[in-house]
Tab-separated table of C-alpha atoms and ligand atoms in Angstrom:
chain	number	residue	atom	x	y	z
I	824	MET	CA	0.000	0.000	0.000
I	825	LEU	CA	1.142	3.506	-0.764
I	826	GLY	CA	1.110	6.376	1.712
I	827	SER	CA	-1.265	9.313	1.854
I	828	GLY	CA	-3.373	10.579	-1.047
I	829	VAL	CA	-5.023	8.754	-3.930
I	830	ARG	CA	-2.661	8.112	-6.796
I	831	LYS	CA	-3.939	7.757	-10.318
I	832	ALA	CA	-2.478	5.451	-12.935
I	833	TYR	CA	-2.845	5.532	-16.697
I	834	VAL	CA	-2.119	2.077	-18.157
I	835	ARG	CA	-2.095	1.640	-21.919
I	836	SER	CA	-1.481	-1.661	-23.699
I	837	PHE	CA	-0.445	-2.082	-27.320
I	838	GLY	CA	-0.278	-5.196	-29.475
I	839	CYS	CA	-2.038	-8.517	-29.093
I	840	GLN	CA	-4.684	-9.618	-26.643
I	841	LEU	CA	-2.100	-11.446	-24.541
I	842	ASN	CA	-0.432	-8.120	-23.960
I	843	VAL	CA	-3.774	-6.512	-23.137
I	844	SER	CA	-4.270	-9.299	-20.616
I	845	ASP	CA	-0.853	-8.492	-19.090
I	846	GLY	CA	-1.953	-4.851	-18.923
I	847	GLU	CA	-4.979	-5.958	-16.894
I	848	LYS	CA	-2.602	-7.777	-14.529
I	849	ILE	CA	-0.454	-4.665	-14.183
I	850	LYS	CA	-3.646	-2.852	-13.213
I	851	GLY	CA	-4.442	-5.638	-10.730
I	852	LEU	CA	-1.105	-5.034	-8.984
I	853	LEU	CA	-1.525	-1.269	-9.017
I	854	LYS	CA	-5.019	-1.560	-7.558
I	855	LYS	CA	-3.594	-3.592	-4.662
I	856	MET	CA	-1.083	-0.795	-4.132
I	857	GLY	CA	-3.924	1.703	-3.788
I	858	TYR	CA	-3.904	3.232	-7.272
I	859	THR	CA	-7.097	4.247	-9.028
I	860	PHE	CA	-7.221	4.490	-12.814
I	861	THR	CA	-7.653	7.275	-15.310
I	862	SER	CA	-7.938	7.357	-19.077
I	863	ASP	CA	-6.385	10.831	-19.149
I	864	GLU	CA	-2.600	10.782	-19.043
I	865	ASN	CA	-2.585	14.478	-18.071
I	866	GLU	CA	-4.008	13.719	-14.649
I	867	ALA	CA	-1.969	10.561	-13.988
I	868	ASP	CA	0.686	10.171	-11.282
I	869	LEU	CA	1.904	7.028	-12.999
I	870	ILE	CA	1.931	6.204	-16.710
I	871	MET	CA	2.595	2.592	-17.711
I	872	LEU	CA	2.989	1.831	-21.416
I	873	ASN	CA	2.717	-1.886	-22.058
I	874	THR	CA	4.435	-2.164	-25.416
I	875	CYS	CA	4.451	-4.382	-28.523
I	876	ALA	CA	7.480	-5.192	-30.680
I	877	VAL	CA	5.869	-7.151	-33.493
I	878	ARG	CA	6.377	-4.459	-36.135
I	879	GLU	CA	8.623	-1.414	-36.343
I	880	SER	CA	5.573	0.845	-36.610
I	881	ALA	CA	4.391	-0.399	-33.188
I	882	GLU	CA	7.730	0.531	-31.646
I	883	ASP	CA	7.866	3.907	-33.398
I	884	ARG	CA	4.438	4.708	-32.026
I	885	VAL	CA	5.574	4.063	-28.460
I	886	PHE	CA	8.767	6.083	-28.931
I	887	GLY	CA	6.610	8.931	-30.262
I	888	ILE	CA	4.336	8.779	-27.228
I	889	VAL	CA	7.231	8.561	-24.753
I	890	GLY	CA	8.899	11.485	-26.526
I	891	SER	CA	5.778	13.587	-26.139
I	892	MET	CA	5.623	12.744	-22.434
I	893	LYS	CA	8.804	14.675	-21.777
I	894	LYS	CA	6.658	17.810	-21.535
I	895	LEU	CA	4.305	16.207	-19.004
I	896	LYS	CA	7.284	15.246	-16.889
I	897	GLU	CA	8.711	18.770	-17.022
I	898	LEU	CA	5.367	20.155	-15.857
I	899	ARG	CA	5.058	17.548	-13.090
I	900	PRO	CA	8.428	16.101	-12.060
I	901	SER	CA	6.717	13.701	-9.612
I	902	LEU	CA	5.090	11.868	-12.540
I	903	ILE	CA	6.436	8.314	-12.895
I	904	ILE	CA	6.706	6.866	-16.402
I	905	GLY	CA	7.138	3.122	-16.872
I	906	ILE	CA	7.649	0.969	-19.954
I	907	ALA	CA	6.572	-2.672	-19.871
I	908	GLY	CA	5.857	-5.316	-22.484
I	909	CYS	CA	7.638	-6.844	-25.437
I	910	MET	CA	9.822	-3.883	-26.418
I	911	THR	CA	11.693	-4.119	-23.127
I	912	ALA	CA	12.826	-7.668	-23.909
I	913	GLN	CA	15.090	-6.492	-26.730
I	914	SER	CA	18.374	-5.310	-25.280
I	915	HIS	CA	18.989	-2.715	-28.018
I	916	ILE	CA	15.571	-1.169	-27.308
I	917	ALA	CA	16.018	-1.243	-23.532
I	918	GLY	CA	19.395	0.465	-24.094
I	919	LYS	CA	17.837	3.083	-26.358
I	920	ILE	CA	15.149	3.857	-23.771
I	921	LYS	CA	17.753	4.319	-21.057
I	922	ARG	CA	20.052	6.422	-23.251
I	923	SER	CA	17.622	8.636	-25.099
I	924	TYR	CA	14.491	8.902	-22.947
I	925	PRO	CA	15.518	10.123	-19.476
I	926	GLN	CA	11.851	10.794	-18.699
I	927	VAL	CA	11.384	7.006	-18.301
I	928	ASP	CA	11.681	5.900	-14.676
I	929	ILE	CA	10.846	2.216	-14.826
I	930	VAL	CA	11.470	-0.621	-17.275
I	931	LEU	CA	9.576	-3.835	-16.580
I	932	GLY	CA	10.260	-7.062	-18.526
I	933	THR	CA	7.506	-9.336	-19.895
I	934	SER	CA	8.236	-12.035	-17.297
I	935	ALA	CA	8.830	-9.595	-14.463
I	936	ILE	CA	5.373	-8.077	-14.011
I	937	SER	CA	5.343	-9.244	-10.398
I	938	ALA	CA	8.375	-6.985	-9.770
I	939	LEU	CA	6.342	-3.828	-10.464
I	940	PRO	CA	5.465	-2.996	-6.816
I	941	ALA	CA	9.147	-3.269	-5.780
I	942	LEU	CA	10.248	-1.068	-8.695
I	943	LEU	CA	7.605	1.520	-7.889
I	944	LEU	CA	8.515	1.634	-4.203
I	945	ASN	CA	12.140	1.970	-5.171
I	946	LYS	CA	11.248	4.908	-7.370
I	947	LEU	CA	9.013	6.528	-4.765
I	948	ARG	CA	11.895	6.285	-2.291
I	949	GLY	CA	14.014	8.373	-4.624
I	950	ALA	CA	15.771	6.016	-7.066
I	951	ALA	CA	16.523	7.722	-10.389
I	952	PHE	CA	15.771	4.692	-12.598
I	953	SER	CA	14.571	1.165	-11.827
I	954	ALA	CA	14.575	-1.736	-14.241
I	955	ASP	CA	13.819	-5.437	-13.914
I	956	ILE	CA	13.797	-7.656	-16.961
I	957	THR	CA	14.483	-10.910	-15.108
I	958	GLU	CA	12.539	-13.919	-16.345
I	959	TYR	CA	10.861	-14.783	-13.077
I	960	ASP	CA	7.571	-16.195	-13.291
I	961	ASP	CA	4.502	-17.784	-14.179
I	962	PHE	CA	3.060	-15.001	-12.113
I	963	SER	CA	1.045	-13.941	-15.121
I	964	ALA	CA	-0.736	-17.276	-14.867
I	965	THR	CA	-2.265	-16.561	-11.498
I	966	ALA	CA	-2.384	-12.799	-11.060
I	967	GLU	CA	-5.544	-10.887	-10.386
I	968	GLN	CA	-6.723	-8.689	-13.225
I	969	VAL	CA	-8.594	-5.430	-13.435
I	970	ARG	CA	-10.611	-6.363	-16.496
I	971	GLU	CA	-11.584	-3.802	-19.108
I	972	SER	CA	-14.965	-5.405	-19.780
I	973	SER	CA	-17.607	-6.719	-17.398
I	974	PHE	CA	-18.860	-9.329	-19.885
I	975	LYS	CA	-15.910	-10.354	-22.084
I	976	ALA	CA	-12.836	-11.911	-20.491
I	977	SER	CA	-9.513	-13.055	-21.912
I	978	VAL	CA	-7.930	-16.089	-20.334
I	979	PRO	CA	-4.342	-16.853	-21.342
I	980	ILE	CA	-3.913	-20.624	-21.447
I	981	MET	CA	-0.244	-20.565	-22.408
I	982	PHE	CA	2.651	-18.183	-22.760
I	983	GLY	CA	5.516	-17.956	-25.243
I	984	CYS	CA	6.038	-19.612	-28.604
I	985	ASN	CA	8.267	-22.383	-29.974
I	986	ASN	CA	7.663	-21.845	-33.658
I	987	PHE	CA	10.261	-19.316	-34.694
I	988	CYS	CA	8.555	-18.152	-37.862
I	989	THR	CA	11.480	-16.415	-39.540
I	990	TYR	CA	9.852	-12.951	-39.547
I	991	CYS	CA	8.606	-12.969	-35.975
I	992	ILE	CA	10.043	-11.443	-32.811
I	993	VAL	CA	7.548	-13.053	-30.410
I	994	PRO	CA	9.616	-16.168	-29.470
I	995	TYR	CA	12.528	-13.861	-28.626
I	996	VAL	CA	10.514	-11.519	-26.421
I	997	ARG	CA	8.108	-14.025	-24.869
I	998	GLY	CA	10.289	-17.108	-24.461
I	999	ARG	CA	9.332	-20.759	-24.946
I	1000	GLU	CA	5.843	-22.258	-24.635
I	1001	ARG	CA	4.544	-22.690	-21.091
I	1002	SER	CA	1.045	-24.091	-20.614
I	1003	ARG	CA	-1.058	-23.251	-17.595
I	1004	ALA	CA	-2.408	-26.148	-15.528
I	1005	PRO	CA	-5.855	-27.221	-16.799
I	1006	MET	CA	-7.365	-26.997	-13.294
I	1007	ASP	CA	-6.267	-23.350	-12.994
I	1008	ILE	CA	-7.827	-22.487	-16.339
I	1009	ILE	CA	-11.040	-24.370	-15.581
I	1010	SER	CA	-11.476	-22.765	-12.176
I	1011	GLU	CA	-10.733	-19.312	-13.593
I	1012	VAL	CA	-13.357	-19.798	-16.309
I	1013	LYS	CA	-15.889	-21.138	-13.790
I	1014	GLY	CA	-15.305	-18.062	-11.636
I	1015	LEU	CA	-15.719	-15.733	-14.606
I	1016	VAL	CA	-18.959	-17.405	-15.707
I	1017	GLN	CA	-20.301	-17.200	-12.153
I	1018	ALA	CA	-19.371	-13.518	-12.110
I	1019	GLY	CA	-21.540	-13.005	-15.190
I	1020	TYR	CA	-18.975	-13.022	-18.016
I	1021	LYS	CA	-20.584	-14.040	-21.313
I	1022	GLU	CA	-17.569	-14.469	-23.557
I	1023	ILE	CA	-14.345	-16.260	-22.662
I	1024	MET	CA	-11.454	-15.735	-25.066
I	1025	LEU	CA	-8.704	-18.333	-24.607
I	1026	LEU	CA	-5.338	-16.912	-25.589
I	1027	GLY	CA	-2.018	-18.298	-26.719
I	1028	GLN	CA	0.365	-17.761	-29.638
I	1029	ASN	CA	-0.474	-21.272	-30.806
I	1030	VAL	CA	-3.296	-22.693	-28.727
I	1031	ASN	CA	-3.137	-25.955	-30.681
I	1032	SER	CA	0.088	-26.890	-28.957
I	1033	TYR	CA	-1.481	-26.300	-25.543
I	1034	GLY	CA	-0.623	-28.922	-22.934
I	1035	LYS	CA	2.274	-30.643	-24.681
I	1036	ASP	CA	4.653	-29.412	-21.971
I	1037	LEU	CA	2.453	-30.425	-19.014
I	1038	GLU	CA	3.448	-33.293	-16.728
I	1039	THR	CA	0.201	-34.992	-17.641
I	1040	PRO	CA	-0.265	-33.761	-21.200
I	1041	MET	CA	-3.687	-32.499	-22.213
I	1042	SER	CA	-4.616	-31.544	-25.764
I	1043	PHE	CA	-6.332	-28.288	-26.682
I	1044	PRO	CA	-9.483	-30.097	-27.914
I	1045	GLN	CA	-9.639	-31.888	-24.535
I	1046	LEU	CA	-9.385	-28.549	-22.748
I	1047	LEU	CA	-12.147	-27.140	-24.966
I	1048	ARG	CA	-14.409	-30.057	-24.058
I	1049	GLU	CA	-13.728	-29.558	-20.348
I	1050	LEU	CA	-14.584	-25.864	-20.591
I	1051	ASN	CA	-17.651	-26.601	-22.696
I	1052	SER	CA	-19.036	-28.711	-19.848
I	1053	ILE	CA	-19.003	-25.780	-17.397
I	1054	GLU	CA	-22.555	-24.838	-16.524
I	1055	GLY	CA	-23.943	-21.508	-17.693
I	1056	TYR	CA	-24.725	-19.667	-20.904
I	1057	PHE	CA	-21.523	-18.314	-22.379
I	1058	ILE	CA	-19.425	-18.492	-25.525
I	1059	ILE	CA	-15.856	-19.777	-25.824
I	1060	ARG	CA	-13.487	-18.244	-28.378
I	1061	PHE	CA	-9.790	-18.845	-28.863
I	1062	MET	CA	-6.816	-17.507	-30.756
I	1063	SER	CA	-4.452	-18.090	-32.423
I	1064	SER	CA	-4.410	-21.479	-34.076
I	1065	HIS	CA	-1.321	-22.438	-36.036
I	1066	PRO	CA	-2.384	-24.202	-39.264
I	1067	LYS	CA	0.353	-26.824	-38.906
I	1068	ASP	CA	-1.395	-28.097	-35.754
I	1069	ALA	CA	-5.046	-27.482	-36.698
I	1070	SER	CA	-6.182	-31.103	-36.515
I	1071	ARG	CA	-9.432	-32.714	-37.563
I	1072	GLU	CA	-9.989	-33.393	-33.873
I	1073	LEU	CA	-9.889	-29.633	-33.236
I	1074	ILE	CA	-12.407	-28.969	-35.994
I	1075	ASP	CA	-14.683	-31.815	-34.859
I	1076	THR	CA	-14.519	-30.435	-31.324
I	1077	ILE	CA	-15.601	-26.976	-32.503
I	1078	PHE	CA	-18.663	-28.543	-34.133
I	1079	GLU	CA	-19.415	-30.820	-31.149
I	1080	CYS	CA	-19.150	-28.230	-28.378
I	1081	GLU	CA	-22.204	-25.973	-28.333
I	1082	LYS	CA	-20.434	-23.245	-26.359
I	1083	VAL	CA	-17.452	-23.017	-28.714
I	1084	ALA	CA	-17.904	-20.253	-31.296
I	1085	LYS	CA	-18.403	-21.366	-34.881
I	1086	HIS	CA	-15.473	-19.355	-36.149
I	1087	LEU	CA	-11.811	-20.130	-36.667
I	1088	HIS	CA	-8.955	-17.655	-36.954
I	1089	LEU	CA	-6.369	-19.569	-38.956
I	1090	PRO	CA	-3.443	-17.327	-39.951
I	1091	VAL	CA	-2.184	-18.404	-43.376
I	1092	GLN	CA	0.418	-15.566	-43.789
I	1093	SER	CA	0.921	-16.275	-47.524
I	1094	GLY	CA	-0.640	-18.306	-50.311
I	1095	SER	CA	2.757	-19.266	-51.737
I	1096	SER	CA	4.259	-22.533	-50.487
I	1097	ASP	CA	7.705	-21.194	-51.302
I	1098	VAL	CA	7.189	-18.139	-49.098
I	1099	LEU	CA	5.657	-20.330	-46.388
I	1100	ARG	CA	8.771	-22.517	-46.446
I	1101	ARG	CA	11.011	-19.469	-46.102
I	1102	MET	CA	8.782	-18.238	-43.291
I	1103	ASN	CA	9.318	-21.591	-41.512
I	1104	ARG	CA	5.571	-22.076	-41.183
I	1105	ASN	CA	5.765	-25.860	-41.574
I	1106	TYR	CA	2.792	-26.236	-43.900
I	1107	THR	CA	2.204	-25.731	-47.601
I	1108	ALA	CA	-0.678	-23.872	-49.223
I	1109	GLU	CA	-2.055	-27.268	-50.312
I	1110	LYS	CA	-1.978	-28.635	-46.749
I	1111	TYR	CA	-3.684	-25.486	-45.470
I	1112	LEU	CA	-6.405	-25.871	-48.077
I	1113	GLU	CA	-6.970	-29.487	-47.025
I	1114	THR	CA	-7.843	-28.203	-43.552
I	1115	ILE	CA	-10.167	-25.585	-45.053
I	1116	ASP	CA	-11.832	-28.204	-47.260
I	1117	TYR	CA	-12.459	-30.385	-44.219
I	1118	ILE	CA	-14.074	-27.443	-42.401
I	1119	TYR	CA	-16.261	-26.631	-45.420
I	1120	SER	CA	-17.206	-30.300	-45.821
I	1121	ARG	CA	-18.785	-29.983	-42.364
I	1122	ASP	CA	-20.267	-26.514	-42.947
I	1123	PRO	CA	-19.845	-24.707	-46.289
I	1124	ASP	CA	-20.792	-21.395	-44.625
I	1125	PHE	CA	-18.304	-21.663	-41.771
I	1126	SER	CA	-16.666	-18.358	-40.742
I	1127	LEU	CA	-12.936	-18.010	-41.165
I	1128	THR	CA	-10.509	-15.159	-40.614
I	1129	THR	CA	-6.774	-14.981	-41.162
I	1130	ASP	CA	-3.534	-13.015	-40.866
I	1131	LEU	CA	-1.466	-12.208	-43.958
I	1132	ILE	CA	1.971	-10.705	-44.479
I	1133	VAL	CA	2.589	-8.779	-47.690
I	1134	GLY	CA	6.130	-8.186	-48.945
I	1135	PHE	CA	8.017	-10.920	-47.107
I	1136	PRO	CA	11.666	-10.746	-48.344
I	1137	ASP	CA	11.892	-11.530	-52.043
I	1138	GLU	CA	8.138	-12.128	-52.454
I	1139	SER	CA	7.637	-12.343	-56.242
I	1140	ASP	CA	4.601	-11.267	-58.273
I	1141	GLU	CA	3.687	-14.970	-58.547
I	1142	ASP	CA	3.940	-15.413	-54.772
I	1143	PHE	CA	1.676	-12.433	-54.244
I	1144	GLN	CA	-0.755	-13.738	-56.862
I	1145	ALA	CA	-0.877	-17.014	-54.897
I	1146	THR	CA	-1.923	-14.987	-51.832
I	1147	LEU	CA	-4.727	-13.347	-53.836
I	1148	ASP	CA	-5.732	-16.791	-55.110
I	1149	ILE	CA	-5.912	-18.304	-51.649
I	1150	ILE	CA	-8.113	-15.546	-50.210
I	1151	LYS	CA	-10.471	-15.923	-53.182
I	1152	ARG	CA	-10.521	-19.692	-52.730
I	1153	VAL	CA	-11.079	-19.639	-48.944
I	1154	ARG	CA	-13.439	-16.624	-48.840
I	1155	TYR	CA	-12.486	-15.279	-45.421
I	1156	ASP	CA	-14.938	-13.050	-43.611
I	1157	ASN	CA	-12.080	-10.815	-42.607
I	1158	ILE	CA	-8.315	-10.618	-43.003
I	1159	TYR	CA	-5.728	-8.901	-40.820
I	1160	SER	CA	-2.952	-7.947	-43.206
I	1161	PHE	CA	0.437	-6.433	-42.503
I	1162	ILE	CA	3.320	-5.213	-44.603
I	1163	TYR	CA	6.400	-7.201	-43.607
I	1164	SER	CA	8.487	-5.401	-41.025
I	1165	LYS	CA	12.127	-6.313	-40.504
I	1166	ARG	CA	12.781	-7.388	-36.899
I	1167	SER	CA	16.401	-7.430	-35.909
I	1168	GLY	CA	17.571	-10.783	-34.560
I	1169	THR	CA	15.108	-12.811	-36.664
I	1170	LYS	CA	16.209	-15.016	-39.577
I	1171	ALA	CA	14.248	-13.056	-42.170
I	1172	ALA	CA	16.032	-9.849	-41.176
I	1173	VAL	CA	19.130	-11.005	-43.064
I	1174	MET	CA	17.300	-12.341	-46.138
I	1175	PRO	CA	17.874	-10.298	-49.317
I	1176	ASP	CA	14.820	-8.197	-50.115
I	1177	PRO	CA	14.934	-6.547	-53.540
I	1178	VAL	CA	11.196	-5.659	-53.572
I	1179	SER	CA	10.602	-1.904	-53.248
I	1180	ASP	CA	8.336	-0.299	-50.652
I	1181	GLU	CA	6.187	1.070	-53.513
I	1182	VAL	CA	5.530	-2.429	-54.839
I	1183	LYS	CA	4.733	-3.672	-51.343
I	1184	GLY	CA	2.350	-0.760	-50.797
I	1185	GLN	CA	0.596	-1.452	-54.085
I	1186	ARG	CA	0.275	-5.157	-53.219
I	1187	MET	CA	-1.276	-4.236	-49.890
I	1188	ARG	CA	-3.860	-2.009	-51.592
I	1189	THR	CA	-4.680	-4.759	-54.094
I	1190	LEU	CA	-5.053	-7.285	-51.285
I	1191	LEU	CA	-7.402	-5.053	-49.299
I	1192	GLU	CA	-9.483	-4.232	-52.382
I	1193	THR	CA	-9.784	-7.936	-53.253
I	1194	GLN	CA	-10.833	-8.783	-49.702
I	1195	ARG	CA	-13.422	-5.978	-49.676
I	1196	GLU	CA	-15.034	-7.528	-52.738
I	1197	ILE	CA	-14.949	-10.994	-51.173
I	1198	SER	CA	-16.442	-9.793	-47.872
I	1199	SER	CA	-19.268	-7.819	-49.441
I	1200	GLU	CA	-20.282	-10.866	-51.478
I	1201	HIS	CA	-19.659	-13.449	-48.752
I	1202	TYR	CA	-21.505	-11.552	-46.002
I	1203	LYS	CA	-24.691	-11.821	-48.062
I	1204	ARG	CA	-24.988	-15.441	-46.917
I	1205	PHE	CA	-26.221	-14.121	-43.564
I	1206	ILE	CA	-29.215	-12.251	-45.038
I	1207	GLY	CA	-32.409	-13.931	-43.838
I	1208	ARG	CA	-30.596	-15.770	-41.047
I	1209	THR	CA	-31.036	-15.003	-37.354
I	1210	LEU	CA	-27.718	-14.576	-35.565
I	1211	ARG	CA	-27.092	-14.741	-31.846
I	1212	VAL	CA	-25.160	-11.600	-30.951
I	1213	LEU	CA	-23.326	-10.518	-27.808
I	1214	VAL	CA	-23.989	-6.767	-27.692
I	1215	ASP	CA	-20.785	-4.753	-27.299
I	1216	ASP	CA	-21.627	-1.081	-27.418
I	1217	LYS	CA	-23.568	1.737	-29.026
I	1218	ALA	CA	-22.841	1.975	-32.765
I	1219	LYS	CA	-20.371	4.819	-33.290
I	1220	LYS	CA	-21.960	6.660	-36.184
I	1221	LYS	CA	-25.614	5.601	-35.962
I	1222	PRO	CA	-27.633	7.110	-33.116
I	1223	GLY	CA	-30.092	4.589	-31.642
I	1224	TYR	CA	-28.127	1.627	-32.983
I	1225	LEU	CA	-26.067	-0.978	-31.153
I	1226	THR	CA	-23.173	-3.101	-32.310
I	1227	GLY	CA	-22.051	-6.559	-31.297
I	1228	LYS	CA	-20.358	-9.722	-32.497
I	1229	SER	CA	-22.248	-12.773	-33.652
I	1230	ASN	CA	-21.199	-16.262	-32.663
I	1231	GLU	CA	-19.470	-16.387	-36.077
I	1232	PHE	CA	-17.391	-13.284	-35.163
I	1233	ILE	CA	-19.288	-11.031	-37.562
I	1234	ILE	CA	-19.991	-7.412	-36.577
I	1235	VAL	CA	-23.765	-6.926	-36.363
I	1236	GLU	CA	-25.555	-3.571	-36.153
I	1237	PHE	CA	-29.197	-3.156	-35.168
I	1238	GLU	CA	-31.551	-0.688	-33.521
I	1239	GLY	CA	-31.870	-1.276	-29.795
I	1240	ASP	CA	-31.733	0.023	-26.273
I	1241	PRO	CA	-28.286	0.497	-24.646
I	1242	SER	CA	-29.528	-1.572	-21.680
I	1243	LEU	CA	-28.864	-4.595	-23.937
I	1244	ILE	CA	-25.094	-3.992	-23.877
I	1245	GLY	CA	-23.437	-7.082	-22.402
I	1246	GLN	CA	-26.404	-9.357	-23.232
I	1247	PHE	CA	-27.031	-11.977	-25.885
I	1248	VAL	CA	-29.762	-11.046	-28.375
I	1249	ASP	CA	-31.090	-12.537	-31.615
I	1250	VAL	CA	-30.918	-10.374	-34.731
I	1251	GLU	CA	-32.507	-11.207	-38.070
I	1252	ILE	CA	-30.082	-10.069	-40.756
I	1253	THR	CA	-31.520	-7.891	-43.483
I	1254	ASP	CA	-28.476	-6.226	-45.000
I	1255	ALA	CA	-24.790	-6.916	-45.640
I	1256	MET	CA	-21.920	-4.449	-45.946
I	1257	ASN	CA	-18.284	-5.400	-46.589
I	1258	TRP	CA	-17.311	-5.064	-42.923
I	1259	ALA	CA	-20.514	-5.917	-41.045
I	1260	VAL	CA	-24.126	-6.999	-41.361
I	1261	SER	CA	-27.217	-5.273	-40.031
I	1262	GLY	CA	-30.682	-6.376	-39.108
I	1263	ARG	CA	-33.583	-6.151	-36.700
I	1264	LEU	CA	-33.782	-7.318	-33.138
I	1265	VAL	CA	-36.078	-10.329	-32.860
I	1266	SER	CA	-35.503	-11.339	-29.274
I	1267	SER	CA	-33.665	-10.172	-26.217
I	1268	PRO	CA	-33.279	-11.667	-22.724
N	1745	SAM	N1	0.971	-16.618	-33.140
N	1745	SAM	C1	0.083	-16.124	-34.093
N	1745	SAM	C2	0.144	-16.978	-35.353
N	1745	SAM	O1	1.152	-17.575	-35.647
N	1745	SAM	O2	-0.825	-16.952	-36.036
N	1745	SAM	C3	0.373	-14.730	-34.511
N	1745	SAM	C4	0.837	-13.775	-33.543
N	1745	SAM	S1	1.495	-12.293	-34.229
N	1745	SAM	C5	1.492	-11.424	-32.771
N	1745	SAM	C6	0.165	-11.612	-35.163
N	1745	SAM	C7	0.458	-11.432	-36.592
N	1745	SAM	O3	1.420	-10.427	-36.781
N	1745	SAM	C8	1.045	-12.622	-37.304
N	1745	SAM	O4	0.093	-13.580	-37.615
N	1745	SAM	C9	1.661	-11.985	-38.535
N	1745	SAM	O5	0.730	-11.904	-39.583
N	1745	SAM	C10	1.995	-10.585	-38.039
N	1745	SAM	N2	3.445	-10.401	-37.943
N	1745	SAM	C11	4.297	-11.007	-37.096
N	1745	SAM	N3	5.564	-10.585	-37.316
N	1745	SAM	C12	5.503	-9.691	-38.341
N	1745	SAM	C13	6.470	-8.923	-39.037
N	1745	SAM	N4	7.752	-8.997	-38.757
N	1745	SAM	N5	6.036	-8.102	-40.034
N	1745	SAM	C14	4.736	-8.016	-40.342
N	1745	SAM	N6	3.772	-8.722	-39.713
N	1745	SAM	C15	4.153	-9.557	-38.730
N	1746	SF4	FE1	5.231	-15.525	-34.222
N	1746	SF4	FE2	5.014	-17.746	-35.596
N	1746	SF4	FE3	4.993	-17.844	-32.944
N	1746	SF4	FE4	2.923	-16.809	-34.250
N	1746	SF4	S1	3.614	-18.939	-34.343
N	1746	SF4	S2	3.953	-15.946	-32.475
N	1746	SF4	S3	3.871	-15.824	-35.974
N	1746	SF4	S4	6.700	-17.243	-34.241
N	1747	F3S	FE1	3.269	-7.592	-29.784
N	1747	F3S	FE2	4.328	-8.951	-27.835
N	1747	F3S	FE3	1.891	-9.486	-28.595
N	1747	F3S	S1	5.334	-8.392	-29.692
N	1747	F3S	S2	1.855	-8.904	-30.729
N	1747	F3S	S3	2.564	-7.594	-27.707
N	1747	F3S	S4	3.374	-10.927	-27.799
């Protein structure tokens, strides 16, 4: 506990949902120390930036924000600024922070979240700079969280990654795969359901390899079945699934378990088997499509989303065409696409890359345009159907309208009362856009 006066903390997380979940744990620790929270950095006594290192643009953004905080610090020298998250795990970045950003007081490593109270006390007692990037714990497995939402909860089931895709920094900043004990996950989910949470999002960099490192191994489909048997009305989502491990058993389990969402996020990254080999993804485009064909053999309308990288080193026109071909063949509801970003220390960082930024930019625009056409056509399959929707919020640009996500992970807009936020409702779909569908409320709780 801190001494006199209420102290306010501003905690901002960047990057993936696992990082957001860590941010909620940072808040959990700060709450125990007596902090309250603010969304206005100007009134904060403590600013914690929980960073992402997956692309250069993510790092630049944080450096920009930290740079702009110099002014805040000059105005209020008692302000404490801390940097946590994946950026801190790269020694050249940690060095740069220390050298060039004297306004930063605390650096907290990804496996050292539990050290935050000690670092803060150190700082409050007058230390100039405190850092801890030790790999301590599985603290993040058990810590209390201050959750952002009262009806949607993320539950990390594993940490780290063993896959070493050649472009990716995550294995370097998050370490090797560590699975949480099934009993811990099950009791956390039970507690969340009892507390009224309606959506449980299971998180891991590759949930399909969950449990392989446990003393008594348990597969991810087994875990899904255990969670599905928990009493209560709620929906189970998960991400991400690595295609190399997306087994028929996993797909069968999705169809068998009524609480598991009928949606799969299956990041393909590229449609070219040659690029996939150089990415060290351990599957070919053909193998990926076999998985998709199996899913569609069970339900031709099944909802799929994916991640794609454009402009991987030496990606040829033919490689890029193969990516366009695969998105047309699979018909994803949505794609998350990124221009390749060189990450120092990864294998791809030293691969020759003769493709210009202009070409990469043009490919990205073509990809997005192609996907827009696919989505606007593909979303029409929902017209006339009634979708069960968990209501998220008021629609941003449409007064009187609400927005939510259907079981299939489709954004649904409809007219309704804000009291429905956080509830499941049924919406009959009447219209399809290229990013969402809309309809009319047919039943609510
Ligand atoms: N573990 C997940 C998987 O393999 O599907 C992905 C996690 S990663 C945080 C999210 C996405 O970021 C990846 O699927 C990939 O598309 C993208 N990504 C990762 N490294 C990248 C890089 N160096 N440049 C551009 N995009 C990258
Ligand atoms: Fe990165 Fe590949 Fe691991 Fe995903 S599976 S986190 S892309 S190394
Ligand atoms: Fe970024 Fe770290 Fe997640 S690098 S995407 S915050 S694991």
